[in-house]
Coordinates of N, CA and C in Angstrom, one line a residue:
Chain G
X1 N 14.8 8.0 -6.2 CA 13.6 7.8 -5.5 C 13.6 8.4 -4.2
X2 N 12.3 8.7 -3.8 CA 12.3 9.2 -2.6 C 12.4 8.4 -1.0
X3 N 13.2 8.5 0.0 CA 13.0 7.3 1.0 C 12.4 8.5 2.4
X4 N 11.9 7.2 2.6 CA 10.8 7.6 3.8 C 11.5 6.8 5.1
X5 N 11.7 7.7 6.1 CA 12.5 7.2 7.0 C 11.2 7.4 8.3
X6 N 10.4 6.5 8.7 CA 9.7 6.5 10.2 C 10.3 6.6 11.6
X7 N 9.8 7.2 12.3 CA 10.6 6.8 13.6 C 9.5 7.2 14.7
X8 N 9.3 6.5 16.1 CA 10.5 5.9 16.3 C 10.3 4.5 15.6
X9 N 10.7 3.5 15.9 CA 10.7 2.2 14.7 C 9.4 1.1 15.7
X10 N 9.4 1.6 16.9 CA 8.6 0.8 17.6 C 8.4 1.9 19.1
X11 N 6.7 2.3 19.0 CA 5.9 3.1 20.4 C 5.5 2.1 21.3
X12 N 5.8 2.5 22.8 CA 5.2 1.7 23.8 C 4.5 2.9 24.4
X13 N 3.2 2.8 24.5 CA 2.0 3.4 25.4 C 1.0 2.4 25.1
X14 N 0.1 3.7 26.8 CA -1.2 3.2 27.0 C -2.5 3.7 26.3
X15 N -3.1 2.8 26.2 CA -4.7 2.9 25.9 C -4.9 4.5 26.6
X16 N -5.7 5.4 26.0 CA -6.1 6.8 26.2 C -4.9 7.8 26.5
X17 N -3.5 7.4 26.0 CA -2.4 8.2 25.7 C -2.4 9.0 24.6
X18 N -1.3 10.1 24.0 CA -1.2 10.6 22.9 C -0.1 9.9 21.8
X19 N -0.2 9.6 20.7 CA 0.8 9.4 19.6 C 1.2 10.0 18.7
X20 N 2.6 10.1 18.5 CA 2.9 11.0 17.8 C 4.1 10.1 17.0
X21 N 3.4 10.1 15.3 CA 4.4 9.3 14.5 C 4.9 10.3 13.5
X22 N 6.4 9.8 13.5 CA 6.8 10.9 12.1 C 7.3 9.8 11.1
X23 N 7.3 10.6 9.8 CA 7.5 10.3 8.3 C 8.4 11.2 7.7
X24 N 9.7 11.1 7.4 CA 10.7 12.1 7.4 C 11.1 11.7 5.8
X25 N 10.8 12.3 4.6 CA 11.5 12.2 3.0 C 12.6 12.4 3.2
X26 N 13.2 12.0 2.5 CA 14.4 12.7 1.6 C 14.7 13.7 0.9
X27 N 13.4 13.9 0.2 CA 13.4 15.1 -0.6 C 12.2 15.8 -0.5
X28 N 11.9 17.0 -0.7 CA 10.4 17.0 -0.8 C 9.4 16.5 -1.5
X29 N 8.0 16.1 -0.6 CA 7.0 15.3 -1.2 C 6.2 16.4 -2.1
X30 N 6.0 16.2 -3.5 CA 5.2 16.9 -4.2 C 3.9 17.1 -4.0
X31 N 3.2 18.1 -3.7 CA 1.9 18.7 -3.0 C 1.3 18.1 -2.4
X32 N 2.5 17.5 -1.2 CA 2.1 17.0 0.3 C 1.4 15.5 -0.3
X33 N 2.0 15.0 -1.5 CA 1.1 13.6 -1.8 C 1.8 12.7 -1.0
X34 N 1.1 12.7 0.9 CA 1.1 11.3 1.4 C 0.0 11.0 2.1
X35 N 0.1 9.8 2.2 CA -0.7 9.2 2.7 C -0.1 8.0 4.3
X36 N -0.9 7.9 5.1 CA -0.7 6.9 6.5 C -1.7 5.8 6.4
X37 N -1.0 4.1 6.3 CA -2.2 3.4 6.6 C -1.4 2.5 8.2
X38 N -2.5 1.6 8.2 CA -2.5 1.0 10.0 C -2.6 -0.7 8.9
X39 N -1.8 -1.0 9.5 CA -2.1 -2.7 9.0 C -1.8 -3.8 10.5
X40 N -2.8 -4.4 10.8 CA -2.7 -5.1 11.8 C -2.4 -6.9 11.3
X41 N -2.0 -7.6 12.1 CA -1.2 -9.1 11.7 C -2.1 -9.8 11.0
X42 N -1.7 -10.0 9.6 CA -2.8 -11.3 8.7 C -3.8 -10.2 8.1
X43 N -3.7 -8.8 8.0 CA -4.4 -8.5 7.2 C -4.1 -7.3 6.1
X44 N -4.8 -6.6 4.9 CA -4.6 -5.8 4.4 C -3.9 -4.4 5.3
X45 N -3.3 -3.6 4.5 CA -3.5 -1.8 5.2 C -4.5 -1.1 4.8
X46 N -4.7 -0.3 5.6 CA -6.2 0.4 5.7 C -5.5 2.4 5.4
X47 N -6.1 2.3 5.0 CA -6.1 3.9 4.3 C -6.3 4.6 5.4
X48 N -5.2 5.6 6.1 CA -5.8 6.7 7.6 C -6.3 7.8 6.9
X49 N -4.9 8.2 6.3 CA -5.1 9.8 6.2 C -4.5 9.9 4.4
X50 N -4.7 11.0 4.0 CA -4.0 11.4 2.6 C -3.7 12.3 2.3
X51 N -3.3 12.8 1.0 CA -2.5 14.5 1.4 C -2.1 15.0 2.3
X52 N -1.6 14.3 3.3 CA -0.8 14.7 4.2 C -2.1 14.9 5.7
X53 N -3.6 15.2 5.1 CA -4.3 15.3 6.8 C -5.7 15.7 6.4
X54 N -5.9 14.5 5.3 CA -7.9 14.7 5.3 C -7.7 12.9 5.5
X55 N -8.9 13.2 6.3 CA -8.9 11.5 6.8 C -10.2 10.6 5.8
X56 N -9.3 9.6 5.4 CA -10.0 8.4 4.6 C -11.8 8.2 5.2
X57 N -12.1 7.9 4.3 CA -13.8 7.7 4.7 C -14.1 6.4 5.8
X58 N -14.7 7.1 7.2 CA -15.1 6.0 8.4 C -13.7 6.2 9.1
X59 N -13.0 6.9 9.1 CA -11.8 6.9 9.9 C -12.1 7.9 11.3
X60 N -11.6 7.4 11.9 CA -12.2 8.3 13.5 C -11.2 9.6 13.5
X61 N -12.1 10.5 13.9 CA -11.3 11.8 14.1 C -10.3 11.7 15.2
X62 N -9.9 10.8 15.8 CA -8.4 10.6 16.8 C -7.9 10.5 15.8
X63 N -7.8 10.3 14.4 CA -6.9 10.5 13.7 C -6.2 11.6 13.0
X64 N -5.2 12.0 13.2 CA -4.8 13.4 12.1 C -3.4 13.5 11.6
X65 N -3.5 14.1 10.7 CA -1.7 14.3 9.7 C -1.6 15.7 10.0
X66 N -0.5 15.9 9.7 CA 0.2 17.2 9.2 C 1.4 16.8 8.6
X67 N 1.9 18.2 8.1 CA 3.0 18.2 7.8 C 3.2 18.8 6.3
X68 N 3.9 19.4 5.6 CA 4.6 19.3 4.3 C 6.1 19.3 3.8
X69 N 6.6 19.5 2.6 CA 7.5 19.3 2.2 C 8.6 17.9 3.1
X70 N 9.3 17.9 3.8 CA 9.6 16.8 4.2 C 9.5 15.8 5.5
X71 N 8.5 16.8 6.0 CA 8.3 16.5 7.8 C 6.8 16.2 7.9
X72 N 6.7 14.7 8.2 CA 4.8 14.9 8.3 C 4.5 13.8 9.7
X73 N 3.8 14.1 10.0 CA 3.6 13.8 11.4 C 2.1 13.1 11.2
X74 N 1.7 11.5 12.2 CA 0.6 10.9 12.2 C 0.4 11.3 13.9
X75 N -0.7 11.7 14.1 CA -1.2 12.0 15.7 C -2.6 11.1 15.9
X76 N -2.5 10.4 17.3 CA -3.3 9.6 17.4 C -3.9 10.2 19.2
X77 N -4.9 11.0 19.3 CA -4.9 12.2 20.0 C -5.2 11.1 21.3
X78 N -6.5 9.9 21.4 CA -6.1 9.0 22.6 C -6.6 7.9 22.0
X79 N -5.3 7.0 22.8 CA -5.2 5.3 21.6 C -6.2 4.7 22.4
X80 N -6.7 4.1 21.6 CA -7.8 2.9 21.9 C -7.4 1.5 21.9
X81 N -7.6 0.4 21.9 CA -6.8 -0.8 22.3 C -7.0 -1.1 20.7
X82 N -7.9 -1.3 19.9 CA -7.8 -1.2 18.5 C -7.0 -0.5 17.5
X83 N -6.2 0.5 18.1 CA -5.2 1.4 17.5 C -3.4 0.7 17.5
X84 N -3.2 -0.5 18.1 CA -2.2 -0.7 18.6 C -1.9 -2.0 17.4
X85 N -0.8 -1.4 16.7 CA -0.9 -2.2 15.3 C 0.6 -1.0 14.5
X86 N 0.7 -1.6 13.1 CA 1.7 -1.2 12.4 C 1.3 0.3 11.4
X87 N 2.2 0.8 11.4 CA 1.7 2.4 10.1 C 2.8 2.4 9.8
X88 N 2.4 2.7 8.6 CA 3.2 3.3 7.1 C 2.8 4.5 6.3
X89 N 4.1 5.2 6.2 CA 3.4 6.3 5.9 C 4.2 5.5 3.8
X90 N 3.2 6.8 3.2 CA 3.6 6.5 1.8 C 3.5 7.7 0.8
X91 N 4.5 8.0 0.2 CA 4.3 9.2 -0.7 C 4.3 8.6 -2.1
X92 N 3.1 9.8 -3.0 CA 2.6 9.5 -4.1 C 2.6 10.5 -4.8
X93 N 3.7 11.6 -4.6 CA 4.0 12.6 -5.5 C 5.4 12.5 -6.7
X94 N 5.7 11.4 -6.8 CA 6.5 11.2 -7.3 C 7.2 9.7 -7.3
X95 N 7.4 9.3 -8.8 CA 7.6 7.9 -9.1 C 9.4 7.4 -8.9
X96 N 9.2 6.4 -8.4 CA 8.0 5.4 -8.2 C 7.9 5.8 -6.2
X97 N 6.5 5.5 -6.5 CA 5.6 5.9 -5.0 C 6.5 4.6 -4.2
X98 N 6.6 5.2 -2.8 CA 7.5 4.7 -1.9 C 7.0 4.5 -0.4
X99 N 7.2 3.4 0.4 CA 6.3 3.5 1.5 C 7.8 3.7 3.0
X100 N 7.5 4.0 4.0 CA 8.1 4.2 5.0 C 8.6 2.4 5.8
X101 N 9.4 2.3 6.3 CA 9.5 1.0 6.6 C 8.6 0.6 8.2
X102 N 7.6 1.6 8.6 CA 6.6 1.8 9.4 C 7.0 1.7 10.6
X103 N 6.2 1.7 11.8 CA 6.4 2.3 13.0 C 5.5 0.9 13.8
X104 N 6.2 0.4 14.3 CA 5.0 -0.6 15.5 C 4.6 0.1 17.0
X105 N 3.2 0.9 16.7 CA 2.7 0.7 18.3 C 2.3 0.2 19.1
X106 N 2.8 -0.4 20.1 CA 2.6 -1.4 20.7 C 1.9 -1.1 22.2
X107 N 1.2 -1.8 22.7 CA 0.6 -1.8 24.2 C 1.8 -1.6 25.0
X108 N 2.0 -0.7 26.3 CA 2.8 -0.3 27.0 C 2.0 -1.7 28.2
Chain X
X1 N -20.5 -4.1 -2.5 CA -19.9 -3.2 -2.0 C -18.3 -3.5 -2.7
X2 N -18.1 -2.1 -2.3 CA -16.4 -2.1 -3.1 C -15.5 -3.1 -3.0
X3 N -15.0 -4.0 -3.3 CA -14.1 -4.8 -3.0 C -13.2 -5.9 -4.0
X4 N -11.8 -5.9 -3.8 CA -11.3 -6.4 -4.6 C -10.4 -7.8 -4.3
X5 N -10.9 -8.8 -4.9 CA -10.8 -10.1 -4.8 C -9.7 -11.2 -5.5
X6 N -8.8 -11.7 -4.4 CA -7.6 -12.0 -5.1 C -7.8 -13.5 -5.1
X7 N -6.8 -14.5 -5.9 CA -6.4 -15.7 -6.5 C -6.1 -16.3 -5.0
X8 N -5.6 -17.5 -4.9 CA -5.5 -17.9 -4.0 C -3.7 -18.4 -3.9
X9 N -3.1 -18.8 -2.7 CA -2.1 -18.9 -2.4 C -1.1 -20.0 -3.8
X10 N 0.4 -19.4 -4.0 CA 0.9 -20.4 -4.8 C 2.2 -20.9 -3.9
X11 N 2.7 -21.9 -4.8 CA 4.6 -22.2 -4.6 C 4.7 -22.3 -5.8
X12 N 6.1 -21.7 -6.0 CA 6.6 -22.0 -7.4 C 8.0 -22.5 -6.8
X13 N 9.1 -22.4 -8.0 CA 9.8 -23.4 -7.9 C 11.0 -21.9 -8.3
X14 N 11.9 -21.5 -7.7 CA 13.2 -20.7 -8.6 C 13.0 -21.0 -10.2
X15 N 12.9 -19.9 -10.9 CA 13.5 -19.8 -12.2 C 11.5 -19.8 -13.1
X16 N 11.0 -20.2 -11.8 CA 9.1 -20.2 -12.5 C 8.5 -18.9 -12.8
X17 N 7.6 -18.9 -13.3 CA 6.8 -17.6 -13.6 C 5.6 -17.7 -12.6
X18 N 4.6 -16.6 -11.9 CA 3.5 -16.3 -11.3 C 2.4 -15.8 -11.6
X19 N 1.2 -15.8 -12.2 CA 0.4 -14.7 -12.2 C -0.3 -14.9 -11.1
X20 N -0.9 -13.7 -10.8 CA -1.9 -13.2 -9.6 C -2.8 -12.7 -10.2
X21 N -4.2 -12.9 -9.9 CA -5.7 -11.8 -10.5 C -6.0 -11.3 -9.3
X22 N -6.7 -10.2 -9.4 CA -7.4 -9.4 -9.0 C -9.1 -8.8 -9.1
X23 N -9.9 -9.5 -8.7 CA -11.4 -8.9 -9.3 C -11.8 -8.2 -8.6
X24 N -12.3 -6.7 -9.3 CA -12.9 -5.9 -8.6 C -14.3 -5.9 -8.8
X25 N -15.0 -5.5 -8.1 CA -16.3 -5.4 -8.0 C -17.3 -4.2 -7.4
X26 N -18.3 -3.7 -7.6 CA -18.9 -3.1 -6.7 C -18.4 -1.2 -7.1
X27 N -17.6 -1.1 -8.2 CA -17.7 -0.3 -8.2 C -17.3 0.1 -10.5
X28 N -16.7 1.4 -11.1 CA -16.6 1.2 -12.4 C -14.9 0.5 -12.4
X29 N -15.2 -0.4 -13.0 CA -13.2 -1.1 -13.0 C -12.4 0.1 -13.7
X30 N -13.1 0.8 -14.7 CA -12.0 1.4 -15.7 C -11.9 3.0 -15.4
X31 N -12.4 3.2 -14.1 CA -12.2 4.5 -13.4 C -11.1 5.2 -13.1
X32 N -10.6 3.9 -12.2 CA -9.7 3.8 -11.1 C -8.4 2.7 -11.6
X33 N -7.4 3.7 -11.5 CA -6.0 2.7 -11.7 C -6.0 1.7 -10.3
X34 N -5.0 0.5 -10.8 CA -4.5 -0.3 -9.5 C -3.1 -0.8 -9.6
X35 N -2.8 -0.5 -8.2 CA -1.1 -1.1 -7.9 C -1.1 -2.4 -7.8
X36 N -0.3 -2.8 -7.4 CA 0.3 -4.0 -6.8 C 1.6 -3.6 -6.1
X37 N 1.3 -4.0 -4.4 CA 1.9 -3.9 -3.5 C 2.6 -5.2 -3.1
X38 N 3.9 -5.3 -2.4 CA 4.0 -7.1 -1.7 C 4.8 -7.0 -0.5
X39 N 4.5 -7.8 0.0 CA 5.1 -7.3 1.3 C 6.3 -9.1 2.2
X40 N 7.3 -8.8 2.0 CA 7.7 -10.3 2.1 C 8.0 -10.1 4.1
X41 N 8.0 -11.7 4.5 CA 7.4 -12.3 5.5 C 8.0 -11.2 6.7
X42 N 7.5 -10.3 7.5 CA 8.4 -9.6 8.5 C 8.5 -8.3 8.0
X43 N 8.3 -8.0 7.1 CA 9.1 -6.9 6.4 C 7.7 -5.9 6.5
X44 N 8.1 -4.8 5.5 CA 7.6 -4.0 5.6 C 6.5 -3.5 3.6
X45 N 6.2 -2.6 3.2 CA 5.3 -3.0 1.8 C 6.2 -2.1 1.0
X46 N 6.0 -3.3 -0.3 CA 7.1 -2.6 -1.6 C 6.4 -2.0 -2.5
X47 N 6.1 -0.9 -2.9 CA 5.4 -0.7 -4.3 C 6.0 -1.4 -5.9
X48 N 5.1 -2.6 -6.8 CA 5.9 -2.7 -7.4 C 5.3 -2.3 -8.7
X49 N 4.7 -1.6 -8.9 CA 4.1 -1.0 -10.0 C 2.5 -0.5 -9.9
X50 N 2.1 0.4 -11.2 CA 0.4 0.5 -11.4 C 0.4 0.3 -12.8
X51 N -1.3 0.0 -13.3 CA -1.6 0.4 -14.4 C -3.1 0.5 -14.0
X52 N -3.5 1.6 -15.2 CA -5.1 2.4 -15.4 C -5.6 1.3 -16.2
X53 N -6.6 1.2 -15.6 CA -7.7 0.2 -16.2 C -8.9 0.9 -17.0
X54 N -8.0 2.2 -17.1 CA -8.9 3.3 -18.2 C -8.2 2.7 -19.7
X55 N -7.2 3.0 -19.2 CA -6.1 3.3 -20.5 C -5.3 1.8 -20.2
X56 N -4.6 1.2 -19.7 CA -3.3 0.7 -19.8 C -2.2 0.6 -20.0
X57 N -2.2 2.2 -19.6 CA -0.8 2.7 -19.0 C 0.1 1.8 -18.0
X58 N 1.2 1.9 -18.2 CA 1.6 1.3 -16.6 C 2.9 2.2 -16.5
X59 N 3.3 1.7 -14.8 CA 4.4 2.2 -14.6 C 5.1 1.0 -13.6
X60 N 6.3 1.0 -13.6 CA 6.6 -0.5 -12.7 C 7.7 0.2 -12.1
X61 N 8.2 -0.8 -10.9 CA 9.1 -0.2 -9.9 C 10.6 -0.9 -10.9
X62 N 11.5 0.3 -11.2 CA 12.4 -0.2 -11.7 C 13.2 -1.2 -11.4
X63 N 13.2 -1.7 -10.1 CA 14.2 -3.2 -10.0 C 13.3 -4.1 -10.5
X64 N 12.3 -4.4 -11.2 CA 11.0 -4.8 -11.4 C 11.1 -5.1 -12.9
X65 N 11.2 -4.0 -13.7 CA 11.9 -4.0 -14.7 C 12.2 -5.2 -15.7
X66 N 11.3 -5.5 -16.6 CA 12.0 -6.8 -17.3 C 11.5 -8.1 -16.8
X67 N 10.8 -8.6 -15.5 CA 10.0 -9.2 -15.1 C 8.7 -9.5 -14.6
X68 N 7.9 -8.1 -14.5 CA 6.8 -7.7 -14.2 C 6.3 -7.2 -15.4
X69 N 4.8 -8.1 -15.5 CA 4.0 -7.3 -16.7 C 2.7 -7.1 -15.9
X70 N 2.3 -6.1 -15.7 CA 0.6 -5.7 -15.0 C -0.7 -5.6 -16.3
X71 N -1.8 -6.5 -16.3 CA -2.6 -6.4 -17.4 C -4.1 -6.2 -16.5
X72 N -4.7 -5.6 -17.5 CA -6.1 -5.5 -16.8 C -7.2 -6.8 -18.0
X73 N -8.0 -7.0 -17.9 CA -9.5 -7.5 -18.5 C -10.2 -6.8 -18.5
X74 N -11.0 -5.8 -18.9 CA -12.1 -4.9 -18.7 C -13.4 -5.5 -18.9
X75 N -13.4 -6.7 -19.5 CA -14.9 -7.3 -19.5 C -15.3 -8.3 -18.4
X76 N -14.1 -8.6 -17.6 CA -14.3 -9.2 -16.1 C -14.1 -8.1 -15.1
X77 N -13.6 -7.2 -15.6 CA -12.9 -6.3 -14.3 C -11.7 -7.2 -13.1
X78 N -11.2 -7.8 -14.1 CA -9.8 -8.3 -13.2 C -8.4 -7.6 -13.6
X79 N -7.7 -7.4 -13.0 CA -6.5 -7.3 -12.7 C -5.4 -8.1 -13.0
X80 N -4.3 -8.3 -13.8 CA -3.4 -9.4 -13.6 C -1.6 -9.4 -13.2
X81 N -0.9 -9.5 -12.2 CA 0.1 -9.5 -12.4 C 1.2 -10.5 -12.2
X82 N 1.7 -10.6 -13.6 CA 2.7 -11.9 -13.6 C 4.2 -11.4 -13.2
X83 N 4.9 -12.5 -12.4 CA 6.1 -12.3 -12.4 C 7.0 -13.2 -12.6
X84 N 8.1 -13.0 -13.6 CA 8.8 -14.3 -13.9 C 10.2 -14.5 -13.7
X85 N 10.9 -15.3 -13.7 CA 12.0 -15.7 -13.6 C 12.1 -15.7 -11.9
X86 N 11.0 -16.3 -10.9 CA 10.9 -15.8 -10.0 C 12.2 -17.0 -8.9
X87 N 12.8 -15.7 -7.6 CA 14.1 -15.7 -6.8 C 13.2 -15.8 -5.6
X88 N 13.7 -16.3 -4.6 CA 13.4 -16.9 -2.9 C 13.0 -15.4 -2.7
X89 N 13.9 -14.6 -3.1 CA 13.4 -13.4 -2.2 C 12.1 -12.4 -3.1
X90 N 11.5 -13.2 -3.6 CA 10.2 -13.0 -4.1 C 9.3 -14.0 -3.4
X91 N 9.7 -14.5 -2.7 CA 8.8 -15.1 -1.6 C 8.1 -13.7 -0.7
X92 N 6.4 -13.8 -1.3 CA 6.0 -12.6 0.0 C 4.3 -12.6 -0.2
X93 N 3.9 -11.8 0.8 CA 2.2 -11.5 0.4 C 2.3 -10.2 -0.9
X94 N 1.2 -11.0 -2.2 CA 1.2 -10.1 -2.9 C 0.0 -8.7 -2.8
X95 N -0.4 -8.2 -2.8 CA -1.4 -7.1 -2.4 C -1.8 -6.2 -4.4
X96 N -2.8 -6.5 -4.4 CA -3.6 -5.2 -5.3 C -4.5 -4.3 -4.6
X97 N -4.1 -3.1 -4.8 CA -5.0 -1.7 -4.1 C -5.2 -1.0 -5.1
X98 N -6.4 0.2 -5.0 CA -7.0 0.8 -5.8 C -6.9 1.9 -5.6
X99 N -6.4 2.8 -6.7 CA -6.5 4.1 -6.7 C -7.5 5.0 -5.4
X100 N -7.3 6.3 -5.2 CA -7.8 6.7 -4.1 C -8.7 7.8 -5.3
X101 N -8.4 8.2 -6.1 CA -8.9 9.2 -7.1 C -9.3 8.4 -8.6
X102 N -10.1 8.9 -9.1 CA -10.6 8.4 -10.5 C -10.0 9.2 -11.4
X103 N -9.3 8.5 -12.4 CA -8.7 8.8 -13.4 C -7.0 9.2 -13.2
X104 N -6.8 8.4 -12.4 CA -5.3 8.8 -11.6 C -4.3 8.9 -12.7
X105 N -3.5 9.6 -13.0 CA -2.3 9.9 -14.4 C -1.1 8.6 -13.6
X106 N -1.0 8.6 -12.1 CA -0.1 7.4 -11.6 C -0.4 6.6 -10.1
X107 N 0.2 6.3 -9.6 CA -0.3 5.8 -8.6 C -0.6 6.7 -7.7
X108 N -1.6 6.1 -6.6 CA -1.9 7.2 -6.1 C -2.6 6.5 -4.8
X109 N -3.2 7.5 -3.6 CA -3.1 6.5 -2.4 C -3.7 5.6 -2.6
X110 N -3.8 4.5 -1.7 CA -5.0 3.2 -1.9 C -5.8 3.2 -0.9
X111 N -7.5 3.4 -1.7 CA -8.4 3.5 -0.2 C -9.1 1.9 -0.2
X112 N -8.7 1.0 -1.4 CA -9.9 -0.5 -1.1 C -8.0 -1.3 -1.8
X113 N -8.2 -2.6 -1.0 CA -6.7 -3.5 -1.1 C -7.4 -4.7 -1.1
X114 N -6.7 -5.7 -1.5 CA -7.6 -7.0 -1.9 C -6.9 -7.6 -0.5
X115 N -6.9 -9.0 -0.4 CA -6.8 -9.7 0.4 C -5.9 -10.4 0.7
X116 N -5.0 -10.1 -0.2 CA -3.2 -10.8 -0.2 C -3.5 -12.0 -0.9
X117 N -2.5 -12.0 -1.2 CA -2.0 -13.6 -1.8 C -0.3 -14.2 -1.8
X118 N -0.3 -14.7 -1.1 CA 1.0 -15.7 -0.4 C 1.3 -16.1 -1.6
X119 N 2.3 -15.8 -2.0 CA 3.4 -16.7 -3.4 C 4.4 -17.0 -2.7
X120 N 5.0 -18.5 -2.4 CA 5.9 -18.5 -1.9 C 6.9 -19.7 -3.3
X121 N 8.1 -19.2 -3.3 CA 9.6 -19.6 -4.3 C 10.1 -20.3 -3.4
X122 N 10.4 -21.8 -3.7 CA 11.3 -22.8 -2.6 C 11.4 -23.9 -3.8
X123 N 12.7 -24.1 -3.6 CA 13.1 -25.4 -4.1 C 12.9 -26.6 -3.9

């Protein structure tokens, strides 16, 4: 199976800073099938981004992916106080689909 | 509106069985496949299988294997996933999410997730 290694494991910044989260496979992801969601305490995850960097429906364009084959990056261009919460990235090109052990960014 | 609606909190007991439902609504149930995600207390989310609610296909996560059965109802549009012979460390929030594409061959991103459901295993 494929393992998704996030880093760093926990961001400290401010509100109207830049973020920059990585999603590192093991192997290559099959035609860039990943996906980033945000899950905040006591609730579901929310869908960011998919295929690596079209953003989910109602998602704010501070959001963006890149990345292919095994390097994919989540950019969060300036955090909002609502942005400061858990991500996981998750690849879906190959079984069984696997999620990253996520990234906490936290209020600086 | 889209959304999928889960069972409410259990305790079982080591060595018990669980099922969990799922109702979806608000959109076609037999479109779109759905996972089952879980996430135990602190931790981070496990994928532990899908099946199409076209077909009933499934696919499960192999440590999973032998105790996970995922079923759909198509004349409620629910979801079901049991797990049996259930260990402490199946203590966790269960999660069902929905395909991100219609007519998915496997799992695939999730853009609608139900609302968790706490199964907690204690003696």
């Amino acid at each position: 199976e494929i393992v998704l290694t996030q880093s760093p494991g926990t961001l400290s910044l401010s509100p109207g800073e830049r973020a920059t989260l990585s999603c590192r496979a093991s192997q290559s992801v099959s035609s860039s099938y990943l996906a980033w969601y945000q899950q905040k305490p006591g609730q579901a995850p929310r869908l960011l981004i998919y295929g690596a960097s079209s953003r989910a429906t109602g998602i704010p364009d501070r959001f963006s992916g890149s990345g292919s084959g095994t390097d994919f990056t989540l950019t969060i261009s300036r955090l909002e106080p609502e942005d400061f919460a858990v991500y996981y990235c998750q690849q879906y090109g190959s079984s069984p689909s696997t999620f990253g052990q996520g990234t906490k960014l936290e209020i600086k | 509106q889209v959304q999928l609606v889960q069972s409410g909190a259990e305790v079982k007991k080591p060595g018990a069985s669980v099922k969990v439902s799922c109702k979806a609504s608000g959109y076609t149930f037999t479109s779109y496949g759905i996972s089952w995600v879980r996430q135990a207390p602190g931790q981070g989310l496990e994928w532990m299988g899908w099946i199409s609610a076209y077909n009933g296909n499934t696919n499960y996560a192999q440590k999973l294997q032998g105790r996970v059965t995922m079923t759909t109802d198509t004349s409620t549009s629910t979801a079901y996933m049991e797990l049996r012979s259930l260990r402490s460390d199946d203590t966790a929030v269960y999660y069902c999410a929905r395909d991100l594409v219609v007519y998915a061959m496997e799992a695939d991103a999730f853009d609608i997730w139900g609302q968790g459901t706490m199964v907690t295993v204690s003696s």
